[in-house]
């Protein structure tokens, strides 16, 4: 539309010719003026260029390329016009594509509506009301009276028959036999003996006490369940040493009190007896 408007527009492209004729007329009448003539020459040149540009635009709109159409300002205007024309053509083609797409979408929507209407699940069916009859109370089945023959059969059944008694006797005998075997195994198994490890401190009277004789006296004590172990002399002070001896005893047979009584019997050598350590084994 813009191109058509510019083609039919009437523009004064020959204005520079009239300007030149008017300039010559005044020069002949008044004589040539140097400064003014130069300014008028410059203005005429500009006007001439503008007229040429307009002429090139008109030719480009008309489909013909004039001289200087591809260079200078006129060339830029021609390129702009060409781009505008190409954009309009492209816009028209895009409009055609959009219209086709809209038509295709409308066809698909119409087809989808037809398919939905024709599908059996889409049909709206009124819910069928079912008639529910009131609940009737179900009466339990009447118990039939027992006949004399059935009573006789019930009397024949023995709840505590002789077979059950025999099975109970066998189970009791088997249980007693297993208990007896378990008691015998337990009696044969040796019982665990509780033992303790004791560390004794035997103190002499003074530094003149014979410690070897004191140890011999202590080891001379022999009791059932008593076993003497290692010993050593530990210095106490002022040259006095004590006997530290270890022993293992059975708790049920030998106690600490008994050991102290037996050791303190040797009054000539032993002053006192202390338990340094006591551990269960």
PDB file of C-alpha atoms in Angstrom:
ATOM      1  CA  UNK A   1       0.000   0.000   0.000  1.00  0.00           C
ATOM      2  CA  UNK A   2       2.875   2.383   0.850  1.00  0.00           C
ATOM      3  CA  UNK A   3       4.563   1.667  -2.459  1.00  0.00           C
ATOM      4  CA  UNK A   4       1.372   2.349  -4.388  1.00  0.00           C
ATOM      5  CA  UNK A   5       0.895   5.631  -2.539  1.00  0.00           C
ATOM      6  CA  UNK A   6       4.435   6.760  -3.324  1.00  0.00           C
ATOM      7  CA  UNK A   7       4.095   5.771  -6.986  1.00  0.00           C
ATOM      8  CA  UNK A   8       0.981   7.895  -7.487  1.00  0.00           C
ATOM      9  CA  UNK A   9       2.285  10.842  -5.458  1.00  0.00           C
ATOM     10  CA  UNK A  10       3.137  13.941  -7.547  1.00  0.00           C
ATOM     11  CA  UNK A  11       6.552  15.351  -6.606  1.00  0.00           C
ATOM     12  CA  UNK A  12       8.279  18.329  -8.158  1.00  0.00           C
ATOM     13  CA  UNK A  13      11.474  16.633  -9.372  1.00  0.00           C
ATOM     14  CA  UNK A  14      12.409  19.427 -11.833  1.00  0.00           C
ATOM     15  CA  UNK A  15      12.565  22.186  -9.224  1.00  0.00           C
ATOM     16  CA  UNK A  16      16.331  22.610  -9.633  1.00  0.00           C
ATOM     17  CA  UNK A  17      15.842  23.597 -13.258  1.00  0.00           C
ATOM     18  CA  UNK A  18      13.516  26.391 -12.281  1.00  0.00           C
ATOM     19  CA  UNK A  19      15.918  27.449  -9.536  1.00  0.00           C
ATOM     20  CA  UNK A  20      18.783  27.673 -12.037  1.00  0.00           C
ATOM     21  CA  UNK A  21      16.654  29.693 -14.463  1.00  0.00           C
ATOM     22  CA  UNK A  22      15.611  32.032 -11.660  1.00  0.00           C
ATOM     23  CA  UNK A  23      19.219  32.488 -10.558  1.00  0.00           C
ATOM     24  CA  UNK A  24      20.393  33.307 -14.077  1.00  0.00           C
ATOM     25  CA  UNK A  25      17.598  35.832 -14.483  1.00  0.00           C
ATOM     26  CA  UNK A  26      18.568  37.729 -11.356  1.00  0.00           C
ATOM     27  CA  UNK A  27      22.255  37.565 -12.271  1.00  0.00           C
ATOM     28  CA  UNK A  28      21.516  39.159 -15.601  1.00  0.00           C
ATOM     29  CA  UNK A  29      19.408  41.801 -13.923  1.00  0.00           C
ATOM     30  CA  UNK A  30      21.697  42.678 -10.984  1.00  0.00           C
ATOM     31  CA  UNK A  31      25.062  41.327 -12.020  1.00  0.00           C
ATOM     32  CA  UNK A  32      26.957  38.348 -10.546  1.00  0.00           C
ATOM     33  CA  UNK A  33      27.729  38.446  -6.795  1.00  0.00           C
ATOM     34  CA  UNK A  34      30.670  36.299  -5.652  1.00  0.00           C
ATOM     35  CA  UNK A  35      29.548  35.322  -2.115  1.00  0.00           C
ATOM     36  CA  UNK A  36      25.926  35.052  -2.981  1.00  0.00           C
ATOM     37  CA  UNK A  37      26.689  33.109  -6.095  1.00  0.00           C
ATOM     38  CA  UNK A  38      28.726  30.634  -4.141  1.00  0.00           C
ATOM     39  CA  UNK A  39      25.951  30.147  -1.581  1.00  0.00           C
ATOM     40  CA  UNK A  40      23.422  29.838  -4.345  1.00  0.00           C
ATOM     41  CA  UNK A  41      25.652  27.305  -6.116  1.00  0.00           C
ATOM     42  CA  UNK A  42      25.918  25.287  -2.906  1.00  0.00           C
ATOM     43  CA  UNK A  43      22.173  25.398  -2.326  1.00  0.00           C
ATOM     44  CA  UNK A  44      21.514  24.467  -5.903  1.00  0.00           C
ATOM     45  CA  UNK A  45      23.832  21.467  -5.563  1.00  0.00           C
ATOM     46  CA  UNK A  46      21.958  20.297  -2.458  1.00  0.00           C
ATOM     47  CA  UNK A  47      18.651  20.785  -4.143  1.00  0.00           C
ATOM     48  CA  UNK A  48      19.925  18.951  -7.163  1.00  0.00           C
ATOM     49  CA  UNK A  49      20.992  15.966  -4.985  1.00  0.00           C
ATOM     50  CA  UNK A  50      17.627  15.915  -3.239  1.00  0.00           C
ATOM     51  CA  UNK A  51      15.868  15.957  -6.577  1.00  0.00           C
ATOM     52  CA  UNK A  52      18.027  13.116  -7.842  1.00  0.00           C
ATOM     53  CA  UNK A  53      17.328  11.104  -4.697  1.00  0.00           C
ATOM     54  CA  UNK A  54      13.633  11.614  -5.121  1.00  0.00           C
ATOM     55  CA  UNK A  55      13.920  10.598  -8.737  1.00  0.00           C
ATOM     56  CA  UNK A  56      15.779   7.408  -7.756  1.00  0.00           C
ATOM     57  CA  UNK A  57      13.146   6.598  -5.146  1.00  0.00           C
ATOM     58  CA  UNK A  58      10.434   7.054  -7.714  1.00  0.00           C
ATOM     59  CA  UNK A  59      12.266   4.817 -10.179  1.00  0.00           C
ATOM     60  CA  UNK A  60      12.863   2.116  -7.521  1.00  0.00           C
ATOM     61  CA  UNK A  61       9.204   2.189  -6.627  1.00  0.00           C
ATOM     62  CA  UNK A  62       8.352   1.888 -10.270  1.00  0.00           C
ATOM     63  CA  UNK A  63      10.676  -1.169 -10.553  1.00  0.00           C
ATOM     64  CA  UNK A  64      13.533   0.481 -12.464  1.00  0.00           C
ATOM     65  CA  UNK A  65      16.955   1.411 -11.066  1.00  0.00           C
ATOM     66  CA  UNK A  66      18.278   4.806 -12.032  1.00  0.00           C
ATOM     67  CA  UNK A  67      21.825   6.086 -11.886  1.00  0.00           C
ATOM     68  CA  UNK A  68      23.226   6.164  -8.352  1.00  0.00           C
ATOM     69  CA  UNK A  69      20.482   3.979  -6.941  1.00  0.00           C
ATOM     70  CA  UNK A  70      22.940   1.647  -5.190  1.00  0.00           C
ATOM     71  CA  UNK A  71      25.180   4.338  -3.698  1.00  0.00           C
ATOM     72  CA  UNK A  72      24.691   7.274  -1.357  1.00  0.00           C
ATOM     73  CA  UNK A  73      21.512   8.254   0.459  1.00  0.00           C
ATOM     74  CA  UNK A  74      19.322   7.335  -2.463  1.00  0.00           C
ATOM     75  CA  UNK A  75      20.738   3.767  -2.359  1.00  0.00           C
ATOM     76  CA  UNK A  76      19.820   3.470   1.364  1.00  0.00           C
ATOM     77  CA  UNK A  77      16.292   4.651   0.682  1.00  0.00           C
ATOM     78  CA  UNK A  78      15.930   2.159  -2.128  1.00  0.00           C
ATOM     79  CA  UNK A  79      17.147  -0.702   0.051  1.00  0.00           C
ATOM     80  CA  UNK A  80      14.693   0.329   2.777  1.00  0.00           C
ATOM     81  CA  UNK A  81      11.849   0.346   0.304  1.00  0.00           C
ATOM     82  CA  UNK A  82      12.883  -3.061  -1.033  1.00  0.00           C
ATOM     83  CA  UNK A  83      12.965  -4.468   2.503  1.00  0.00           C
ATOM     84  CA  UNK A  84       9.561  -3.035   3.256  1.00  0.00           C
ATOM     85  CA  UNK A  85       8.183  -4.673   0.153  1.00  0.00           C
ATOM     86  CA  UNK A  86       9.762  -8.030   1.022  1.00  0.00           C
ATOM     87  CA  UNK A  87       8.425  -7.822   4.591  1.00  0.00           C
ATOM     88  CA  UNK A  88       4.955  -7.153   3.283  1.00  0.00           C
ATOM     89  CA  UNK A  89       5.199 -10.180   1.005  1.00  0.00           C
ATOM     90  CA  UNK A  90       6.441 -12.312   3.908  1.00  0.00           C
ATOM     91  CA  UNK A  91       3.716 -10.985   6.149  1.00  0.00           C
ATOM     92  CA  UNK A  92       1.091 -11.951   3.603  1.00  0.00           C
ATOM     93  CA  UNK A  93       2.527 -15.453   3.340  1.00  0.00           C
ATOM     94  CA  UNK A  94       2.568 -15.812   7.157  1.00  0.00           C
ATOM     95  CA  UNK A  95      -1.011 -14.683   7.312  1.00  0.00           C
ATOM     96  CA  UNK A  96      -1.904 -17.380   4.835  1.00  0.00           C
ATOM     97  CA  UNK A  97      -0.119 -20.018   6.943  1.00  0.00           C
ATOM     98  CA  UNK A  98      -1.861 -18.817  10.126  1.00  0.00           C
ATOM     99  CA  UNK A  99      -5.229 -18.990   8.434  1.00  0.00           C
ATOM    100  CA  UNK A 100      -4.533 -22.540   7.277  1.00  0.00           C
ATOM    101  CA  UNK A 101      -3.521 -23.568  10.805  1.00  0.00           C
ATOM    102  CA  UNK A 102      -6.653 -22.025  12.270  1.00  0.00           C
ATOM    103  CA  UNK A 103      -8.793 -23.904   9.769  1.00  0.00           C
ATOM    104  CA  UNK A 104      -7.013 -27.191  10.609  1.00  0.00           C
ATOM    105  CA  UNK A 105      -7.477 -26.624  14.362  1.00  0.00           C
ATOM    106  CA  UNK A 106     -11.167 -25.874  13.918  1.00  0.00           C
ATOM    107  CA  UNK A 107     -11.576 -29.069  11.880  1.00  0.00           C
ATOM    108  CA  UNK A 108      -9.829 -31.104  14.597  1.00  0.00           C
ATOM    109  CA  UNK A 109     -12.018 -29.609  17.308  1.00  0.00           C
ATOM    110  CA  UNK A 110     -15.143 -30.404  15.336  1.00  0.00           C
ATOM    111  CA  UNK A 111     -13.993 -33.971  14.763  1.00  0.00           C
ATOM    112  CA  UNK A 112     -13.132 -34.383  18.460  1.00  0.00           C
ATOM    113  CA  UNK A 113     -16.565 -33.169  19.480  1.00  0.00           C
ATOM    114  CA  UNK A 114     -18.184 -35.637  17.105  1.00  0.00           C
ATOM    115  CA  UNK A 115     -16.100 -38.500  18.510  1.00  0.00           C
ATOM    116  CA  UNK A 116     -16.911 -37.562  22.097  1.00  0.00           C
ATOM    117  CA  UNK A 117     -20.608 -37.412  21.347  1.00  0.00           C
ATOM    118  CA  UNK A 118     -20.547 -40.779  19.572  1.00  0.00           C
ATOM    119  CA  UNK A 119     -18.616 -42.583  22.375  1.00  0.00           C
ATOM    120  CA  UNK A 120     -20.827 -44.810  24.608  1.00  0.00           C
ATOM    121  CA  UNK A 121     -19.189 -43.654  27.861  1.00  0.00           C
ATOM    122  CA  UNK A 122     -20.049 -40.017  27.113  1.00  0.00           C
ATOM    123  CA  UNK A 123     -23.754 -40.670  26.935  1.00  0.00           C
ATOM    124  CA  UNK A 124     -25.476 -39.454  29.996  1.00  0.00           C
ATOM    125  CA  UNK A 125     -27.723 -42.151  31.309  1.00  0.00           C
ATOM    126  CA  UNK A 126     -30.108 -41.597  34.136  1.00  0.00           C
ATOM    127  CA  UNK A 127     -29.312 -43.728  37.153  1.00  0.00           C
ATOM    128  CA  UNK A 128     -31.694 -46.596  37.520  1.00  0.00           C
ATOM    129  CA  UNK A 129     -33.414 -46.670  40.842  1.00  0.00           C
ATOM    130  CA  UNK A 130     -33.639 -50.108  42.317  1.00  0.00           C
ATOM    131  CA  UNK A 131     -36.542 -51.019  44.456  1.00  0.00           C
ATOM    132  CA  UNK A 132     -35.320 -52.333  47.750  1.00  0.00           C
ATOM    133  CA  UNK A 133     -37.739 -54.487  49.594  1.00  0.00           C
ATOM    134  CA  UNK A 134     -37.899 -54.138  53.370  1.00  0.00           C
ATOM    135  CA  UNK A 135     -35.720 -56.567  55.270  1.00  0.00           C
ATOM    136  CA  UNK A 136     -37.442 -59.569  56.577  1.00  0.00           C
ATOM    137  CA  UNK A 137     -36.300 -61.088  59.806  1.00  0.00           C
ATOM    138  CA  UNK A 138     -34.832 -64.486  59.155  1.00  0.00           C
ATOM    139  CA  UNK A 139     -36.038 -66.996  61.641  1.00  0.00           C
ATOM    140  CA  UNK A 140     -33.568 -69.661  62.769  1.00  0.00           C
ATOM    141  CA  UNK A 141     -34.388 -73.155  61.604  1.00  0.00           C
ATOM    142  CA  UNK A 142     -36.550 -75.009  63.997  1.00  0.00           C
ATOM    143  CA  UNK A 143     -34.763 -77.709  65.894  1.00  0.00           C
ATOM    144  CA  UNK A 144     -36.121 -81.094  65.061  1.00  0.00           C
ATOM    145  CA  UNK A 145     -37.050 -83.232  67.997  1.00  0.00           C
ATOM    146  CA  UNK A 146     -34.692 -86.106  68.515  1.00  0.00           C
ATOM    147  CA  UNK A 147     -36.039 -89.489  67.594  1.00  0.00           C
ATOM    148  CA  UNK A 148     -35.633 -92.482  69.870  1.00  0.00           C
ATOM    149  CA  UNK A 149     -33.145 -94.060  67.417  1.00  0.00           C
ATOM    150  CA  UNK A 150     -30.830 -91.010  67.618  1.00  0.00           C
ATOM    151  CA  UNK A 151     -30.999 -91.069  71.412  1.00  0.00           C
ATOM    152  CA  UNK A 152     -29.810 -94.653  71.390  1.00  0.00           C
ATOM    153  CA  UNK A 153     -26.869 -93.766  69.132  1.00  0.00           C
ATOM    154  CA  UNK A 154     -25.816 -90.965  71.510  1.00  0.00           C
ATOM    155  CA  UNK A 155     -25.920 -93.326  74.437  1.00  0.00           C
ATOM    156  CA  UNK A 156     -23.589 -95.716  72.612  1.00  0.00           C
ATOM    157  CA  UNK A 157     -20.806 -93.072  72.384  1.00  0.00           C
ATOM    158  CA  UNK A 158     -18.391 -93.385  75.313  1.00  0.00           C
ATOM    159  CA  UNK A 159     -16.580 -90.109  75.947  1.00  0.00           C
ATOM    160  CA  UNK A 160     -14.021 -91.753  78.210  1.00  0.00           C
ATOM    161  CA  UNK A 161     -13.303 -94.935  76.353  1.00  0.00           C
ATOM    162  CA  UNK A 162     -10.744 -97.568  77.228  1.00  0.00           C
ATOM    163  CA  UNK A 163      -8.487 -96.544  74.295  1.00  0.00           C
ATOM    164  CA  UNK A 164      -7.843 -93.117  75.799  1.00  0.00           C
ATOM    165  CA  UNK A 165      -6.991 -94.648  79.166  1.00  0.00           C
ATOM    166  CA  UNK A 166      -4.388 -96.926  77.598  1.00  0.00           C
ATOM    167  CA  UNK A 167      -2.803 -94.041  75.713  1.00  0.00           C
ATOM    168  CA  UNK A 168      -2.590 -91.963  78.926  1.00  0.00           C
ATOM    169  CA  UNK A 169      -0.869 -94.806  80.735  1.00  0.00           C
ATOM    170  CA  UNK A 170       1.707 -95.200  77.964  1.00  0.00           C
ATOM    171  CA  UNK A 171       2.409 -91.454  77.914  1.00  0.00           C
ATOM    172  CA  UNK A 172       2.893 -91.416  81.700  1.00  0.00           C
ATOM    173  CA  UNK A 173       5.288 -94.366  81.568  1.00  0.00           C
ATOM    174  CA  UNK A 174       7.290 -92.714  78.776  1.00  0.00           C
ATOM    175  CA  UNK A 175       7.522 -89.451  80.718  1.00  0.00           C
ATOM    176  CA  UNK A 176       8.692 -91.230  83.873  1.00  0.00           C
ATOM    177  CA  UNK A 177      11.336 -93.132  81.909  1.00  0.00           C
ATOM    178  CA  UNK A 178      12.701 -89.922  80.400  1.00  0.00           C
ATOM    179  CA  UNK A 179      12.802 -88.218  83.793  1.00  0.00           C
ATOM    180  CA  UNK A 180      14.728 -91.153  85.263  1.00  0.00           C
ATOM    181  CA  UNK A 181      17.264 -91.066  82.417  1.00  0.00           C
ATOM    182  CA  UNK A 182      17.754 -87.334  82.865  1.00  0.00           C
ATOM    183  CA  UNK A 183      18.315 -87.767  86.635  1.00  0.00           C
ATOM    184  CA  UNK A 184      20.927 -90.455  85.998  1.00  0.00           C
ATOM    185  CA  UNK A 185      22.821 -88.260  83.509  1.00  0.00           C
ATOM    186  CA  UNK A 186      22.772 -85.349  85.914  1.00  0.00           C
ATOM    187  CA  UNK A 187      24.064 -87.533  88.761  1.00  0.00           C
ATOM    188  CA  UNK A 188      26.973 -88.782  86.638  1.00  0.00           C
ATOM    189  CA  UNK A 189      27.976 -85.246  85.624  1.00  0.00           C
ATOM    190  CA  UNK A 190      30.622 -83.864  88.008  1.00  0.00           C
ATOM    191  CA  UNK A 191      29.457 -80.896  90.032  1.00  0.00           C
ATOM    192  CA  UNK A 192      31.362 -77.645  89.790  1.00  0.00           C
ATOM    193  CA  UNK A 193      33.498 -76.905  92.844  1.00  0.00           C
ATOM    194  CA  UNK A 194      33.705 -73.281  93.958  1.00  0.00           C
ATOM    195  CA  UNK A 195      37.299 -72.248  94.587  1.00  0.00           C
ATOM    196  CA  UNK A 196      39.041 -69.049  95.667  1.00  0.00           C
ATOM    197  CA  UNK A 197      42.568 -67.694  95.338  1.00  0.00           C
ATOM    198  CA  UNK A 198      43.854 -66.028  98.554  1.00  0.00           C
ATOM    199  CA  UNK A 199      47.014 -63.959  99.038  1.00  0.00           C
ATOM    200  CA  UNK A 200      48.125 -63.895 102.729  1.00  0.00           C
ATOM    201  CA  UNK A 201      50.492 -61.488 104.506  1.00  0.00           C
ATOM    202  CA  UNK A 202      52.179 -63.273 107.462  1.00  0.00           C
ATOM    203  CA  UNK A 203      54.063 -60.792 109.691  1.00  0.00           C
ATOM    204  CA  UNK A 204      56.885 -61.863 112.065  1.00  0.00           C
ATOM    205  CA  UNK A 205      57.659 -60.424 115.511  1.00  0.00           C
ATOM    206  CA  UNK A 206      60.935 -58.729 114.638  1.00  0.00           C
ATOM    207  CA  UNK A 207      63.906 -58.741 112.271  1.00  0.00           C
ATOM    208  CA  UNK A 208      65.536 -61.635 114.154  1.00  0.00           C
ATOM    209  CA  UNK A 209      62.713 -64.055 113.245  1.00  0.00           C
ATOM    210  CA  UNK A 210      63.837 -66.910 110.975  1.00  0.00           C
ATOM    211  CA  UNK A 211      61.662 -66.327 107.881  1.00  0.00           C
ATOM    212  CA  UNK A 212      62.587 -69.687 106.344  1.00  0.00           C
ATOM    213  CA  UNK A 213      61.385 -71.448 109.464  1.00  0.00           C
ATOM    214  CA  UNK A 214      58.229 -69.320 109.449  1.00  0.00           C
ATOM    215  CA  UNK A 215      57.439 -70.300 105.839  1.00  0.00           C
ATOM    216  CA  UNK A 216      58.059 -73.951 106.646  1.00  0.00           C
ATOM    217  CA  UNK A 217      55.609 -73.724 109.523  1.00  0.00           C
ATOM    218  CA  UNK A 218      52.945 -72.159 107.298  1.00  0.00           C
ATOM    219  CA  UNK A 219      53.369 -74.760 104.561  1.00  0.00           C
ATOM    220  CA  UNK A 220      53.172 -77.534 107.131  1.00  0.00           C
ATOM    221  CA  UNK A 221      49.444 -76.812 107.455  1.00  0.00           C
ATOM    222  CA  UNK A 222      47.662 -79.514 105.415  1.00  0.00           C
ATOM    223  CA  UNK A 223      43.891 -79.340 104.998  1.00  0.00           C
ATOM    224  CA  UNK A 224      41.411 -81.000 102.636  1.00  0.00           C
ATOM    225  CA  UNK A 225      40.798 -78.491  99.851  1.00  0.00           C
ATOM    226  CA  UNK A 226      43.941 -76.404 100.527  1.00  0.00           C
ATOM    227  CA  UNK A 227      46.807 -76.032  98.055  1.00  0.00           C
ATOM    228  CA  UNK A 228      49.782 -73.725  98.770  1.00  0.00           C
ATOM    229  CA  UNK A 229      51.295 -71.667  95.983  1.00  0.00           C
ATOM    230  CA  UNK A 230      54.188 -69.272  95.399  1.00  0.00           C
ATOM    231  CA  UNK A 231      55.610 -67.050  98.136  1.00  0.00           C
ATOM    232  CA  UNK A 232      58.051 -64.173  98.568  1.00  0.00           C
ATOM    233  CA  UNK A 233      59.503 -61.920 101.259  1.00  0.00           C
ATOM    234  CA  UNK A 234      58.445 -58.289 101.166  1.00  0.00           C
ATOM    235  CA  UNK A 235      60.372 -55.671 103.191  1.00  0.00           C
ATOM    236  CA  UNK A 236      58.254 -53.715 105.665  1.00  0.00           C
ATOM    237  CA  UNK A 237      60.794 -51.418 107.370  1.00  0.00           C
ATOM    238  CA  UNK A 238      63.626 -51.343 109.905  1.00  0.00           C
ATOM    239  CA  UNK A 239      64.967 -54.605 108.459  1.00  0.00           C
ATOM    240  CA  UNK A 240      61.689 -56.448 109.031  1.00  0.00           C
ATOM    241  CA  UNK A 241      60.252 -58.516 106.183  1.00  0.00           C
ATOM    242  CA  UNK A 242      56.872 -60.198 105.891  1.00  0.00           C
ATOM    243  CA  UNK A 243      55.942 -63.445 104.158  1.00  0.00           C
ATOM    244  CA  UNK A 244      53.513 -63.050 101.270  1.00  0.00           C
ATOM    245  CA  UNK A 245      52.168 -66.481 100.275  1.00  0.00           C
ATOM    246  CA  UNK A 246      49.388 -67.543  97.913  1.00  0.00           C
ATOM    247  CA  UNK A 247      47.013 -70.467  98.261  1.00  0.00           C
ATOM    248  CA  UNK A 248      43.920 -71.936  96.564  1.00  0.00           C
ATOM    249  CA  UNK A 249      41.075 -73.224  98.697  1.00  0.00           C
ATOM    250  CA  UNK A 250      37.725 -74.885  98.136  1.00  0.00           C
ATOM    251  CA  UNK A 251      35.039 -72.616  99.541  1.00  0.00           C
ATOM    252  CA  UNK A 252      32.950 -75.446 100.980  1.00  0.00           C
ATOM    253  CA  UNK A 253      35.906 -77.001 102.872  1.00  0.00           C
ATOM    254  CA  UNK A 254      38.338 -74.238 103.841  1.00  0.00           C
ATOM    255  CA  UNK A 255      37.555 -70.728 105.033  1.00  0.00           C
ATOM    256  CA  UNK A 256      39.687 -67.691 105.813  1.00  0.00           C
ATOM    257  CA  UNK A 257      38.980 -67.920 109.513  1.00  0.00           C
ATOM    258  CA  UNK A 258      40.278 -71.475 109.597  1.00  0.00           C
ATOM    259  CA  UNK A 259      43.473 -70.447 107.822  1.00  0.00           C
ATOM    260  CA  UNK A 260      44.118 -67.587 110.260  1.00  0.00           C
ATOM    261  CA  UNK A 261      43.603 -69.901 113.268  1.00  0.00           C
ATOM    262  CA  UNK A 262      45.975 -72.534 111.926  1.00  0.00           C
ATOM    263  CA  UNK A 263      48.729 -70.033 111.027  1.00  0.00           C
ATOM    264  CA  UNK A 264      48.547 -68.043 114.299  1.00  0.00           C
ATOM    265  CA  UNK A 265      49.131 -71.276 116.236  1.00  0.00           C
ATOM    266  CA  UNK A 266      52.821 -70.760 115.541  1.00  0.00           C
ATOM    267  CA  UNK A 267      53.120 -68.003 118.181  1.00  0.00           C
ATOM    268  CA  UNK A 268      56.897 -68.066 118.340  1.00  0.00           C
ATOM    269  CA  UNK A 269      57.244 -66.928 114.706  1.00  0.00           C
ATOM    270  CA  UNK A 270      53.900 -65.352 113.665  1.00  0.00           C
ATOM    271  CA  UNK A 271      52.659 -62.033 115.000  1.00  0.00           C
ATOM    272  CA  UNK A 272      49.567 -61.586 112.751  1.00  0.00           C
ATOM    273  CA  UNK A 273      47.950 -62.721 109.491  1.00  0.00           C
ATOM    274  CA  UNK A 274      46.206 -60.412 106.983  1.00  0.00           C
ATOM    275  CA  UNK A 275      44.356 -61.163 103.697  1.00  0.00           C
ATOM    276  CA  UNK A 276      46.020 -59.075 100.948  1.00  0.00           C
ATOM    277  CA  UNK A 277      43.834 -60.312  98.034  1.00  0.00           C
ATOM    278  CA  UNK A 278      40.804 -62.596  97.608  1.00  0.00           C
ATOM    279  CA  UNK A 279      39.548 -63.718  94.185  1.00  0.00           C
ATOM    280  CA  UNK A 280      36.917 -66.254  93.131  1.00  0.00           C
ATOM    281  CA  UNK A 281      38.006 -68.837  90.586  1.00  0.00           C
TER     282      UNK A 281
END
